[in-house]
Coordinates of C-alpha atoms (C1' of nucleotides) in Angstrom, one line a residue:
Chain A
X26 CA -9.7 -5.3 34.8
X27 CA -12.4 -6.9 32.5
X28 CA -16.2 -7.3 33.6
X29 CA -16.0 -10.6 32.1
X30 CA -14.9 -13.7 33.9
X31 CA -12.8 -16.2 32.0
X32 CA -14.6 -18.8 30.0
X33 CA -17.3 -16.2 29.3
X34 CA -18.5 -15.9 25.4
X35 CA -20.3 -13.6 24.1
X36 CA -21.0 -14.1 20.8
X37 CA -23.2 -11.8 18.3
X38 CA -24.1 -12.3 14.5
X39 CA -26.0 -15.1 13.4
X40 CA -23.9 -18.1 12.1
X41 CA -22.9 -20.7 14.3
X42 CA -21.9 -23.5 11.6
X43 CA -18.6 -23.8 12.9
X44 CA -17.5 -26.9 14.5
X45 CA -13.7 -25.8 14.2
X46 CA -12.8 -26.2 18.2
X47 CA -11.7 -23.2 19.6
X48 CA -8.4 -24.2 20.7
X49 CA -7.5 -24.6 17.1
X50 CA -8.4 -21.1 16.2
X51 CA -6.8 -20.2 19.1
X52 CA -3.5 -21.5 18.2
X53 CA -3.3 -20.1 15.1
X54 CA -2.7 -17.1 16.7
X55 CA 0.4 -18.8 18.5
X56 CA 1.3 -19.9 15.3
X57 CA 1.4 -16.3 13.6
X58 CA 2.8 -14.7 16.7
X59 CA 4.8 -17.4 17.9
X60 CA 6.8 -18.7 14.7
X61 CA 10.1 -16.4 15.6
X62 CA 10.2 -15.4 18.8
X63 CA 9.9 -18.9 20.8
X64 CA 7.4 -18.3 23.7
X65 CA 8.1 -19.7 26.7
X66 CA 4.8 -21.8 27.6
X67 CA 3.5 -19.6 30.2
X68 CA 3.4 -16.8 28.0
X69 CA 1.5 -18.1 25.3
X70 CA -0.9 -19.2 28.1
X71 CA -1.5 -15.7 29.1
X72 CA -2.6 -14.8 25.3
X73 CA -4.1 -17.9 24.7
X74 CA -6.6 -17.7 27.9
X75 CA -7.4 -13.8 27.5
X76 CA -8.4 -14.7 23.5
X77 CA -11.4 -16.7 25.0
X78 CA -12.9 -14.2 27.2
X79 CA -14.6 -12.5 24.8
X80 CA -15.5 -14.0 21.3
X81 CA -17.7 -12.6 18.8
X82 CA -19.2 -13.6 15.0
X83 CA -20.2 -10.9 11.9
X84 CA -21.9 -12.2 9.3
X85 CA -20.5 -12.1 5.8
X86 CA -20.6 -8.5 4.2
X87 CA -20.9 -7.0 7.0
X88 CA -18.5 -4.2 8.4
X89 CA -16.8 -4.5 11.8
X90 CA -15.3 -1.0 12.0
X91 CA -16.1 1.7 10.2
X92 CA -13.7 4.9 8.9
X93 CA -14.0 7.6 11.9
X94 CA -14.8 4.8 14.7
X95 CA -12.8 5.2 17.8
X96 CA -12.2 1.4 18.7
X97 CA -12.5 0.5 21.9
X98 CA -10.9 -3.0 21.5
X99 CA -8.2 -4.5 19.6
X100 CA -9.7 -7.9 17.4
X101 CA -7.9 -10.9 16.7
X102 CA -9.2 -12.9 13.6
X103 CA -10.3 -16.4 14.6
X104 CA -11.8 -17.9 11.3
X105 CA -12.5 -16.1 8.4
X106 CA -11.1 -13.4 6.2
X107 CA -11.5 -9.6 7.2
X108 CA -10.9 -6.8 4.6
X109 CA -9.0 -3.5 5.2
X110 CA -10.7 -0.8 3.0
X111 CA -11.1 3.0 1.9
X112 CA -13.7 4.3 -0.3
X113 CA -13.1 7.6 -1.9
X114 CA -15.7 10.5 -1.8
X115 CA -17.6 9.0 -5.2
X116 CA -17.7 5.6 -4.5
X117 CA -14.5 4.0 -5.5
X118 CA -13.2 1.3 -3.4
X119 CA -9.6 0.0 -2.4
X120 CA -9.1 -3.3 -0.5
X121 CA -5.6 -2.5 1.6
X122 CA -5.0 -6.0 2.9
X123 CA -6.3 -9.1 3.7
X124 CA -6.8 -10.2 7.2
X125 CA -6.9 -14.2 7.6
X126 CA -7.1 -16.3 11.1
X127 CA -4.1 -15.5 13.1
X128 CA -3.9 -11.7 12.1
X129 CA -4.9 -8.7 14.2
X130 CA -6.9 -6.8 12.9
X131 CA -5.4 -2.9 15.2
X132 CA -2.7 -3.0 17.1
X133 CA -3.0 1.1 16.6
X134 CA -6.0 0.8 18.5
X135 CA -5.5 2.9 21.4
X136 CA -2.8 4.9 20.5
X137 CA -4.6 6.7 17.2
X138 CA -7.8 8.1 17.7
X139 CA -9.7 6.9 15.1
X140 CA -9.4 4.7 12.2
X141 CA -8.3 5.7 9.2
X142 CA -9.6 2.9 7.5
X143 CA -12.6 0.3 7.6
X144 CA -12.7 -3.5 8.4
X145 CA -15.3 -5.7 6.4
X146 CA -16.4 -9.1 6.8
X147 CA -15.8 -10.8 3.7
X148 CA -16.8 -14.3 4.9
X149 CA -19.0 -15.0 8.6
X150 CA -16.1 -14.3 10.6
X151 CA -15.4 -15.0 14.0
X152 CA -13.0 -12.8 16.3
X153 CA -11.3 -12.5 19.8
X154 CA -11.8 -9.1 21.3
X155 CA -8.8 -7.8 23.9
X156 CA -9.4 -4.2 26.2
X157 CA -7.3 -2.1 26.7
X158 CA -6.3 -2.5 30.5
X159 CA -6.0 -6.2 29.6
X160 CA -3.9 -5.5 26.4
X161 CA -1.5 -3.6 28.4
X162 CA -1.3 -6.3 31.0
X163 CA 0.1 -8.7 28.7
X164 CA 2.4 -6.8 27.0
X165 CA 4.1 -5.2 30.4
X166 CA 4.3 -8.5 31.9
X167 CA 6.2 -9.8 28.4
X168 CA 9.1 -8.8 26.5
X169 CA 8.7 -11.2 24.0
X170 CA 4.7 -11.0 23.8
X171 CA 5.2 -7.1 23.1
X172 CA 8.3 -8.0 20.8
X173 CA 5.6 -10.6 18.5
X174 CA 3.0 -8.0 18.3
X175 CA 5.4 -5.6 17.1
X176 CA 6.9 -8.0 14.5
X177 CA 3.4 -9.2 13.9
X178 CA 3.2 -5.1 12.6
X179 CA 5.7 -4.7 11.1
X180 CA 4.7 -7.6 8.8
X181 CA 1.8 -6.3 8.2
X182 CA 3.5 -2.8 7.2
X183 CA 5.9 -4.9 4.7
X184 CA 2.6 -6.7 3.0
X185 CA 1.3 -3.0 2.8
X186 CA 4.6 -1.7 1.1
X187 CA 4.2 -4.9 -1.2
X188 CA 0.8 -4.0 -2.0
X189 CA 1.7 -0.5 -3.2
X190 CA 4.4 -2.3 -5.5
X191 CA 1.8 -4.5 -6.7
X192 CA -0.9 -1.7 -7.5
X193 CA 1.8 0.8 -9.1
X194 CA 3.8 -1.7 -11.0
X195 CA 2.3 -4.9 -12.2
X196 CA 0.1 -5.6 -15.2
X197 CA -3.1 -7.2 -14.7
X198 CA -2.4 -11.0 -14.9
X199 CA 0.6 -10.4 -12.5
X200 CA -1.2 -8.3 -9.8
X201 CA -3.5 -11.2 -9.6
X202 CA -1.0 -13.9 -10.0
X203 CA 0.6 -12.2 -7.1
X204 CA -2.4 -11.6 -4.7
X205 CA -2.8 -15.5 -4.9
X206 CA 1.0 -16.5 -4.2
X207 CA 1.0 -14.4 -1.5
X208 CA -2.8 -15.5 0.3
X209 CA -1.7 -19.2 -0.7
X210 CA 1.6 -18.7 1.0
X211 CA 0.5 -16.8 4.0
X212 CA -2.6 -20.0 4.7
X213 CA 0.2 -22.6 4.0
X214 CA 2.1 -21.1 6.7
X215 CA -1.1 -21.8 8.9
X216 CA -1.2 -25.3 7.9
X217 CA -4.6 -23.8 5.8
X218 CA -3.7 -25.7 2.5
X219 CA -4.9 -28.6 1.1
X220 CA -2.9 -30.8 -1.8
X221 CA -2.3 -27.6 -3.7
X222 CA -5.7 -25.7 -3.1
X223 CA -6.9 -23.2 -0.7
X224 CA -10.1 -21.3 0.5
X225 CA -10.1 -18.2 -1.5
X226 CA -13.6 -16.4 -0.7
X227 CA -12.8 -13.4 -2.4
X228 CA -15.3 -13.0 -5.7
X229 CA -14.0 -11.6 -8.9
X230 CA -15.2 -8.2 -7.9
X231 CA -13.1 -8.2 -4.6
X232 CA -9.9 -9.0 -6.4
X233 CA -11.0 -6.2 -8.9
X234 CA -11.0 -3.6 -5.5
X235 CA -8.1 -5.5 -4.0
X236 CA -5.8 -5.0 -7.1
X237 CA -6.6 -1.7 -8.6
X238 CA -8.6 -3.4 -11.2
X239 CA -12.3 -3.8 -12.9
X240 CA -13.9 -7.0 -12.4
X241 CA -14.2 -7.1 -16.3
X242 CA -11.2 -7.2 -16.2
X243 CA -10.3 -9.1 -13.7
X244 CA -12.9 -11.7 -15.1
X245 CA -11.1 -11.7 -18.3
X246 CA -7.7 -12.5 -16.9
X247 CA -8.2 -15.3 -14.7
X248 CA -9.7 -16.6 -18.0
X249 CA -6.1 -16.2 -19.5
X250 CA -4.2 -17.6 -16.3
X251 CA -6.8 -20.8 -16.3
X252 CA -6.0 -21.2 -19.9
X253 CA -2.3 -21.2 -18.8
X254 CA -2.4 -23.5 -16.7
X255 CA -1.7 -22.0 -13.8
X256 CA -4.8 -21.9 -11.5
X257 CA -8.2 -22.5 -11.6
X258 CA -10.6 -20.5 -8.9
X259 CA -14.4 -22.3 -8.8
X260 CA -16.9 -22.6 -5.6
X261 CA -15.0 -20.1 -3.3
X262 CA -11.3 -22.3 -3.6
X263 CA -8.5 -21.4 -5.5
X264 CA -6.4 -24.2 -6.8
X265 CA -2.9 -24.1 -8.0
X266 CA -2.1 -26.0 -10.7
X267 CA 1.5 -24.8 -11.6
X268 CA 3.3 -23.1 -8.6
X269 CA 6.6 -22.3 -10.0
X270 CA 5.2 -20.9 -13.4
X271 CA 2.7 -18.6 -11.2
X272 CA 5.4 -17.5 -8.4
X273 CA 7.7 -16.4 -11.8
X274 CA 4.2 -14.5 -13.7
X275 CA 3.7 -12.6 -10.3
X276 CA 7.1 -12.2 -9.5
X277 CA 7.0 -13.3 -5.9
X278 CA 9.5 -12.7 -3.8
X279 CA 7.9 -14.7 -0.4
X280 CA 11.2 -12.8 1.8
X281 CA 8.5 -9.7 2.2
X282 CA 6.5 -12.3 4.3
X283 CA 9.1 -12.6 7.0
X284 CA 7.9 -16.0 7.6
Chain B
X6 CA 27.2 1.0 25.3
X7 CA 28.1 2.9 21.9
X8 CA 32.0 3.6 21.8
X9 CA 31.2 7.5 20.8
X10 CA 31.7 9.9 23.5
X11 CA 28.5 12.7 23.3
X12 CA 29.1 15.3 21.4
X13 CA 31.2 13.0 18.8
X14 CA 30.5 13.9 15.3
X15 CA 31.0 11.8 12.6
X16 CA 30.8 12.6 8.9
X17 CA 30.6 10.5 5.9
X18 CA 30.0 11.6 2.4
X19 CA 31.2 14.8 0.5
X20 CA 28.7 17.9 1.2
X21 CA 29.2 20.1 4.1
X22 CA 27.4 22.9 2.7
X23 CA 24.7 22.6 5.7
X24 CA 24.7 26.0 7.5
X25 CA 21.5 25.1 9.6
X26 CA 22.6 24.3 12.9
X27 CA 22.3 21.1 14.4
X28 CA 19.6 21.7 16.8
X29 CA 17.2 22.8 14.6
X30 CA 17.6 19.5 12.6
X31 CA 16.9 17.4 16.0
X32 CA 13.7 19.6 17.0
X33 CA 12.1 18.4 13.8
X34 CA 12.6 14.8 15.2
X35 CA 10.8 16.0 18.9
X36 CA 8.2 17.9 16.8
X37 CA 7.5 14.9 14.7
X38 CA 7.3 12.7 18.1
X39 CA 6.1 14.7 20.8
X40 CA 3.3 16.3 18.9
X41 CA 1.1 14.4 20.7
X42 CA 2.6 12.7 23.9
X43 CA 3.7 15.4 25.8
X44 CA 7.2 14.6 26.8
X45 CA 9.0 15.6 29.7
X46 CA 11.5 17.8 29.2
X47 CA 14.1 14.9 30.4
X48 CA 12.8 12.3 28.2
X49 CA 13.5 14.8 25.1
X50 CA 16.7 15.7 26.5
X51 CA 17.6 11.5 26.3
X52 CA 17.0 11.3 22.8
X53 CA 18.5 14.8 21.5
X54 CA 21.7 13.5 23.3
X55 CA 21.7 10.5 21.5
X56 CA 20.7 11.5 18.3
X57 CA 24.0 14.0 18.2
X58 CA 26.7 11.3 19.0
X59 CA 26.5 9.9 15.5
X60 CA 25.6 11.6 12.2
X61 CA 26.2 10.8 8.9
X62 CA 26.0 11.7 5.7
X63 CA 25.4 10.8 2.2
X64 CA 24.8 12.6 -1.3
X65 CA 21.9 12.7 -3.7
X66 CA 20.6 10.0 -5.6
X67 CA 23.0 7.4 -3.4
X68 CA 21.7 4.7 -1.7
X69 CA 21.7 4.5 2.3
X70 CA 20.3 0.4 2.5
X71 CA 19.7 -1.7 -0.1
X72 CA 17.3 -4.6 0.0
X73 CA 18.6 -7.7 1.2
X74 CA 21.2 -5.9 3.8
X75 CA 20.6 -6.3 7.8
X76 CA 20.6 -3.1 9.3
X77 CA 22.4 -2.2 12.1
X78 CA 21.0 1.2 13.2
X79 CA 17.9 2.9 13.4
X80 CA 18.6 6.2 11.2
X81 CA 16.6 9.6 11.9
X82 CA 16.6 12.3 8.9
X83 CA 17.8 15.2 9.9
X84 CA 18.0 17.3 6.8
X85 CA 17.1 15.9 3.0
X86 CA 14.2 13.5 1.5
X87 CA 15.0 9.6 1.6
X88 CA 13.2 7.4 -0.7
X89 CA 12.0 3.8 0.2
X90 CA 11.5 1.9 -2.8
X91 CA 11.5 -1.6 -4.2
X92 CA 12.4 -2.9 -7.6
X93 CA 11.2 -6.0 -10.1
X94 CA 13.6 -8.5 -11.5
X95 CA 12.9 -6.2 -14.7
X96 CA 13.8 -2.9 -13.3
X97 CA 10.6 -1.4 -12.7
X98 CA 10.9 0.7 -9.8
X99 CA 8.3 1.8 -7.3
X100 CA 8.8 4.4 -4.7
X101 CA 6.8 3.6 -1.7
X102 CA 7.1 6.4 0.6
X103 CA 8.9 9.2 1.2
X104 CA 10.8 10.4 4.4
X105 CA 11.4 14.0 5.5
X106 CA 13.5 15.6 8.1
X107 CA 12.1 14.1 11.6
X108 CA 11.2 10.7 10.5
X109 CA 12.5 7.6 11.5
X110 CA 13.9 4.9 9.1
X111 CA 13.3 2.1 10.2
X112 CA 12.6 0.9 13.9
X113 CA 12.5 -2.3 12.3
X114 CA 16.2 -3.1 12.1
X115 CA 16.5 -4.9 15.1
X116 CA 13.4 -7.0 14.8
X117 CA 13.0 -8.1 11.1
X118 CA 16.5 -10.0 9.8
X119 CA 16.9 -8.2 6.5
X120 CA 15.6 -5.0 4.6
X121 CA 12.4 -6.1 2.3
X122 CA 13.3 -2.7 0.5
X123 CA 15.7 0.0 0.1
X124 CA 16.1 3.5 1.0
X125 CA 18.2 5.8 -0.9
X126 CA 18.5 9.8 -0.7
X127 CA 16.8 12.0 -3.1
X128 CA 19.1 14.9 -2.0
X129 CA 21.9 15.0 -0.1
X130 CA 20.8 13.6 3.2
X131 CA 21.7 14.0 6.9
X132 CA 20.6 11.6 9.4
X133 CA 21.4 10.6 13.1
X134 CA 21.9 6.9 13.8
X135 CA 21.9 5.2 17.1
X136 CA 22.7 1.2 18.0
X137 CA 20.6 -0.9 19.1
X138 CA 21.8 -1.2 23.0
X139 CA 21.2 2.8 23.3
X140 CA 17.9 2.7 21.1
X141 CA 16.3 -0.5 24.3
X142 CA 17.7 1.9 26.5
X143 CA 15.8 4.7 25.2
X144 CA 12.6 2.9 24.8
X145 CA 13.0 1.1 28.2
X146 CA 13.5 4.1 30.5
X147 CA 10.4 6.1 29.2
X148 CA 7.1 5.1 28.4
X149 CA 6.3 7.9 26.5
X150 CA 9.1 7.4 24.2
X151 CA 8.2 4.2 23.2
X152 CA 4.8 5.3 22.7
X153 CA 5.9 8.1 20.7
X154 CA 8.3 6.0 18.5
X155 CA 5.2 3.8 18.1
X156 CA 2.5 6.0 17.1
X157 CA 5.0 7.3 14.3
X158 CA 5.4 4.0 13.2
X159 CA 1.5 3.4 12.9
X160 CA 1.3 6.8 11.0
X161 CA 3.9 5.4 8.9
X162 CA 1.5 2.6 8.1
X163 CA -1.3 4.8 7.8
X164 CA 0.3 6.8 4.8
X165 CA 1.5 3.6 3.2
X166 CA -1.9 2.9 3.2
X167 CA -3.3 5.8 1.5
X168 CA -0.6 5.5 -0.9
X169 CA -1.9 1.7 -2.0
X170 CA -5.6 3.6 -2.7
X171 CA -3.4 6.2 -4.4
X172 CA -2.0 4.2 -7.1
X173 CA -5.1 1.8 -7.0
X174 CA -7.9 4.2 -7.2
X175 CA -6.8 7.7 -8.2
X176 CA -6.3 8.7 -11.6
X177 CA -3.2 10.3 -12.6
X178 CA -4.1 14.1 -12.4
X179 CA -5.4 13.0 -8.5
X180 CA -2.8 10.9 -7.8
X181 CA -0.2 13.8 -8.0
X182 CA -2.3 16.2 -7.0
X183 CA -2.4 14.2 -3.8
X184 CA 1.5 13.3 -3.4
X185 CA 1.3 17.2 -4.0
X186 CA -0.9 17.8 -0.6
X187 CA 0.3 14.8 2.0
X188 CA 4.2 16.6 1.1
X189 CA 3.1 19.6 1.6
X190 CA 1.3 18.8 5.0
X191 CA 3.8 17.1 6.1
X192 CA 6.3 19.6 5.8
X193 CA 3.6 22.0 7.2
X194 CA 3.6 20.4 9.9
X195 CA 7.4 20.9 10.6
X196 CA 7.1 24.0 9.1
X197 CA 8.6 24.0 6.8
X198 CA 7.4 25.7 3.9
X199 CA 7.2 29.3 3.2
X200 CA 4.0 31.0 2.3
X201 CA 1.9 29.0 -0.3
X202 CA 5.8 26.7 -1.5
X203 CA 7.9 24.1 -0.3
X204 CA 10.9 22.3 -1.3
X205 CA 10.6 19.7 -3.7
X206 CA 13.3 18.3 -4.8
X207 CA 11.6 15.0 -6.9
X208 CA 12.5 14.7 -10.8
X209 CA 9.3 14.0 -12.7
X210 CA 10.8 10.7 -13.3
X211 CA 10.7 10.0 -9.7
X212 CA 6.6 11.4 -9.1
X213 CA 6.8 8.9 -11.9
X214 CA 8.4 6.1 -9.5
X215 CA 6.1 7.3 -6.8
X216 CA 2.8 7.5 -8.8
X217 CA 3.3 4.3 -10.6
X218 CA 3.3 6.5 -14.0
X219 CA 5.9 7.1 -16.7
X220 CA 7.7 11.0 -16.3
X221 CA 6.0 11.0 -19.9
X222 CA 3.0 10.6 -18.7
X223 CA 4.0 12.8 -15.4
X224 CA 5.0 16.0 -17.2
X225 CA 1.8 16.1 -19.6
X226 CA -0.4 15.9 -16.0
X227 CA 1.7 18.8 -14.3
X228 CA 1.1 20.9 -17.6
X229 CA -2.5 20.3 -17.1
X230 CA -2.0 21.1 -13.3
X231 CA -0.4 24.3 -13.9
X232 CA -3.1 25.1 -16.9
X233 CA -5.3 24.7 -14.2
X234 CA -3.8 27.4 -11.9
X235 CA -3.6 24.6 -8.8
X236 CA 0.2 24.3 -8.7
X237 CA 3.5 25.3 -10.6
X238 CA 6.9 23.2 -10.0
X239 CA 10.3 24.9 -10.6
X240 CA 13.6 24.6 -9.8
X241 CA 12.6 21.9 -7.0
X242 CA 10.4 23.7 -5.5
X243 CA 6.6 23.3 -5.4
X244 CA 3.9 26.2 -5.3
X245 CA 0.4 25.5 -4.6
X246 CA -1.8 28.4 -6.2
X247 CA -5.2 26.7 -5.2
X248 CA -5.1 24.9 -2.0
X249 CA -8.5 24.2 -2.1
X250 CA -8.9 23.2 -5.6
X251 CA -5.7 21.1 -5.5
X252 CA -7.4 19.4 -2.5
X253 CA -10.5 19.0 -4.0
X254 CA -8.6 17.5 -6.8
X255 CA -6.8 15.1 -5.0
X256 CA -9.6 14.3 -2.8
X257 CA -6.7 15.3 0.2
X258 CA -8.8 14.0 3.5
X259 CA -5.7 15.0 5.5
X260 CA -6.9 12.7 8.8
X261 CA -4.7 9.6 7.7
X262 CA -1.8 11.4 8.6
X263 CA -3.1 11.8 11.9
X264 CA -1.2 15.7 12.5
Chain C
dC18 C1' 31.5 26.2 -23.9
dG19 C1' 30.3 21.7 -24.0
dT20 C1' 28.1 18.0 -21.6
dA21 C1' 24.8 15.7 -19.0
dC22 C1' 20.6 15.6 -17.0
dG23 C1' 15.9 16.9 -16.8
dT24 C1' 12.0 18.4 -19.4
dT25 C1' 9.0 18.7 -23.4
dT26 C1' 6.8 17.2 -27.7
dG27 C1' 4.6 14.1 -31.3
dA28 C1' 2.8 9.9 -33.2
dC29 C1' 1.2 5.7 -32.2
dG30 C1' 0.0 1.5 -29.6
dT31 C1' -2.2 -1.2 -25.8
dC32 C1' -4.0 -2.3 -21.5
dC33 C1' -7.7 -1.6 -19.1
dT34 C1' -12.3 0.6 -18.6
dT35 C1' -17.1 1.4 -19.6
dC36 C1' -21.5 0.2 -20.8
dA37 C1' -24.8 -3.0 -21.6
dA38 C1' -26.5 -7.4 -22.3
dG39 C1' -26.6 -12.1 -21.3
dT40 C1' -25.6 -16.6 -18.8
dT41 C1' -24.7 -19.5 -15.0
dG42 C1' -25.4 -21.6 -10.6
dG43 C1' -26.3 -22.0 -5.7
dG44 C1' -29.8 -21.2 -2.4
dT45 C1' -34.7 -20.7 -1.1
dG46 C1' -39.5 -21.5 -1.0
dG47 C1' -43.5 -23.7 -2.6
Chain D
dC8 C1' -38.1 -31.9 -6.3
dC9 C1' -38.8 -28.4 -9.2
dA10 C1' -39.2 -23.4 -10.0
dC11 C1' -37.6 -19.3 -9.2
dC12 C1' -34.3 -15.6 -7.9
dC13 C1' -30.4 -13.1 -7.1
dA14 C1' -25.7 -12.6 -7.0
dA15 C1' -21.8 -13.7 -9.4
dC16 C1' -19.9 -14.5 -13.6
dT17 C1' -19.3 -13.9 -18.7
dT18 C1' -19.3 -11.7 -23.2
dG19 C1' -18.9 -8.1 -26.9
dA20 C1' -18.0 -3.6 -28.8
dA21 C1' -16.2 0.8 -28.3
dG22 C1' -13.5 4.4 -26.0
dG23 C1' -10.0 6.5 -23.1
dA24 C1' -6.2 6.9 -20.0
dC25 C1' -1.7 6.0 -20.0
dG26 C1' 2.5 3.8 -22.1
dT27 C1' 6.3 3.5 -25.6
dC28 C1' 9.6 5.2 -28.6
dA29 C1' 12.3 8.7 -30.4
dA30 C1' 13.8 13.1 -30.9
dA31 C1' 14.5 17.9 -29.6
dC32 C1' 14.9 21.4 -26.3
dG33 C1' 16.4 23.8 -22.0
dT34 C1' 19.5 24.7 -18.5
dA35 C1' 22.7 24.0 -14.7
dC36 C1' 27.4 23.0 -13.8
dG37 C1' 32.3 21.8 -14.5

DNA sequence: CGTACGTTTGACGTCCTTCAAGTTGGGTGG
DNA sequence: CCACCCAACTTGAAGGACGTCAAACGTACG
């Protein structure tokens, strides 16, 4: 059992400029876990009521989890983007993935000791926090809520396999090119795209240590895919000027996705 | 219900010149899945049953899936290295991971439609396959077994993980310096290497495919490698001369494969 | 004994990094 | 409302890691 009665909100961090309702954060959670396997209506109450118990903020830049933690908790994003990272020994840094409203952030929570990995806030971001007795409960009492958390992974692991591809094979402009097909078409699927554009908080030197690449570099080529034509990224938005010519530079092949 | 009686064998593929006996092949798969949850003898028993009723076979350098096909089993090695890897509409190839004896293929089949990569053997390659009505049954009558087939999926992840900061991060001297130590580990772990060398049966045109590096490129590293006195690679087999060093090297942190 | 596959070598090119110095722009405080 | 500041972005020049191309060499196996 939780200590926390339902309706209770605990929030930490700072920020509190957001005036998105929570029902709508809420049901983009539905949304990512609901698309395939139709929930029957009590089920998704069940998730849907124990994702406001316990809410919490980070500010931007801030980490959530560190590498060696033992979480106690498993985090669903509500608004804001999370990063999934490693450093090596002498500094150098690898974004893994990208975590956007809808995702969970550790599924492995309670069944790995301790992470392997780290989570940063790369906007204010504002989560959902589920225990572990609790966690259980809903899975136990639903076949086809513990059947869209483990699609929900494996998802995740196919986005990770793509990332590899991305990192071992494709040039510059194409890793890029790719990492914005693929955040564009994972928001649209959220309903989070507007006439072409979408939030894309990510500066030049995060792409850089989510693509394997300097952000000199990276600097350099969004110069050459703006001259193209194919998108333009200004004040935290990316805008997509030429879909089809950017889904053929990247080579995107949405299937990985599984949406 | 499967069709097969227990104890049914059946063989696909050309090679028979496999003298280890079958058990020892299906302890790899309890080692690799009841290292950590205890099992009850009976739950073990469960799945050693079932993963005799069907085995199959295929030679080197064939492919078991292909990208694009739905799968209809859930395949456990047994004996061999499989390959999961992905390819460009150009024909650049990326290996992604690498399976041993013990691990599981995919416990995706059932869930995801169709394969986002494909798997193909390296050597010859034996492996178990069970349906999907006898792999719910599995997981339904023990706990532990699911939780078992789940934690080596998240380990899974975890590797695919390290492998994105691999290629994104590491250099190319570190990069197979570190394929070098997680195979090596791994197959440590089964044991299955013999004092200081394991088999390793990779061309350098596939560390190439796994690195994201040309065999050009591969085979002037390993020269340096060997200069160095960390490893020597020979008739598919690996040496390490300088765990340590190699280690060091490949800045090997060995806790994302969670042993 | 030939053939095929894997490995090795050399010369050369390029993509991306490094270093180091600006420039821009959004946010803050006076 | 302006001045300032810091983080993010931009630019240039030079270097290095890795790729490409092409040929030769070794060695297992039929």
């Amino acid at each position: 059992m939780v200590a926390l009665k339902p309706g209770t909100s605990v929030a930490t961090g700072v920020r509190g400029a957001h005036n998105r309702p929570m029902e709508m954060s809420r049901s983009l959670i539905a949304r990512n876990l609901g698309a395939h396997s139709r929930f029957e209506t009590e089920e998704l109450m069940a998730i849907e009521a124990a994702l406001g118990r316990v809410v919490r903020s980070v500010e931007a830049r801030r980490d959530i989890l560190r590498e060696g933690d033992a979480p106690q908790t498993i985090k669903f994003v509500l608004e804001g983007w999370v990063s999934r990272y490693k450093e090596l020994p002498d500094g150098r840094r690898q974004i893994l993935s990208l975590m956007i409203p809808g995702d969970i952030c550790d599924a492995n929570a309670f069944i790995l000791e301790e992470m392997d990995h780290s989570l940063g806030a790369i906007t204010t971001v504002r989560y959902a926090e589920i225990g572990r007795e609790e966690f259980d409960a809903i899975v136990a009492s639903s076949l086809n809520m513990a059947k869209a958390l483990w699609r929900s992974e494996l998802v995740t692991a196919s986005i990770q396999r793509e990332w590899t591809m991305s990192v071992g094979q494709r040039t510059a402009p194409e890793r890029i090119s790719h990492l914005f097909c693929e955040m564009y078409a994972r928001l649209a699927g959220l309903g989070l795209t507007q006439g072409g554009s979408c939030e894309f908080p990510l500066t030049q030197a995060d792409i850089g240590e989510a693509t394997g690449l300097t952000s000199v570099h990276v600097n350099r080529t969004l110069q050459a895919l703006r001259r193209e034509g194919l998108v333009e990224l200004r004040a935290r938005r990316l805008h997509v000027l030429d879909h089809d010519r950017l889904r053929e530079k990247a080579m995107f092949a949405p299937s990985y996705l599984h949406l």
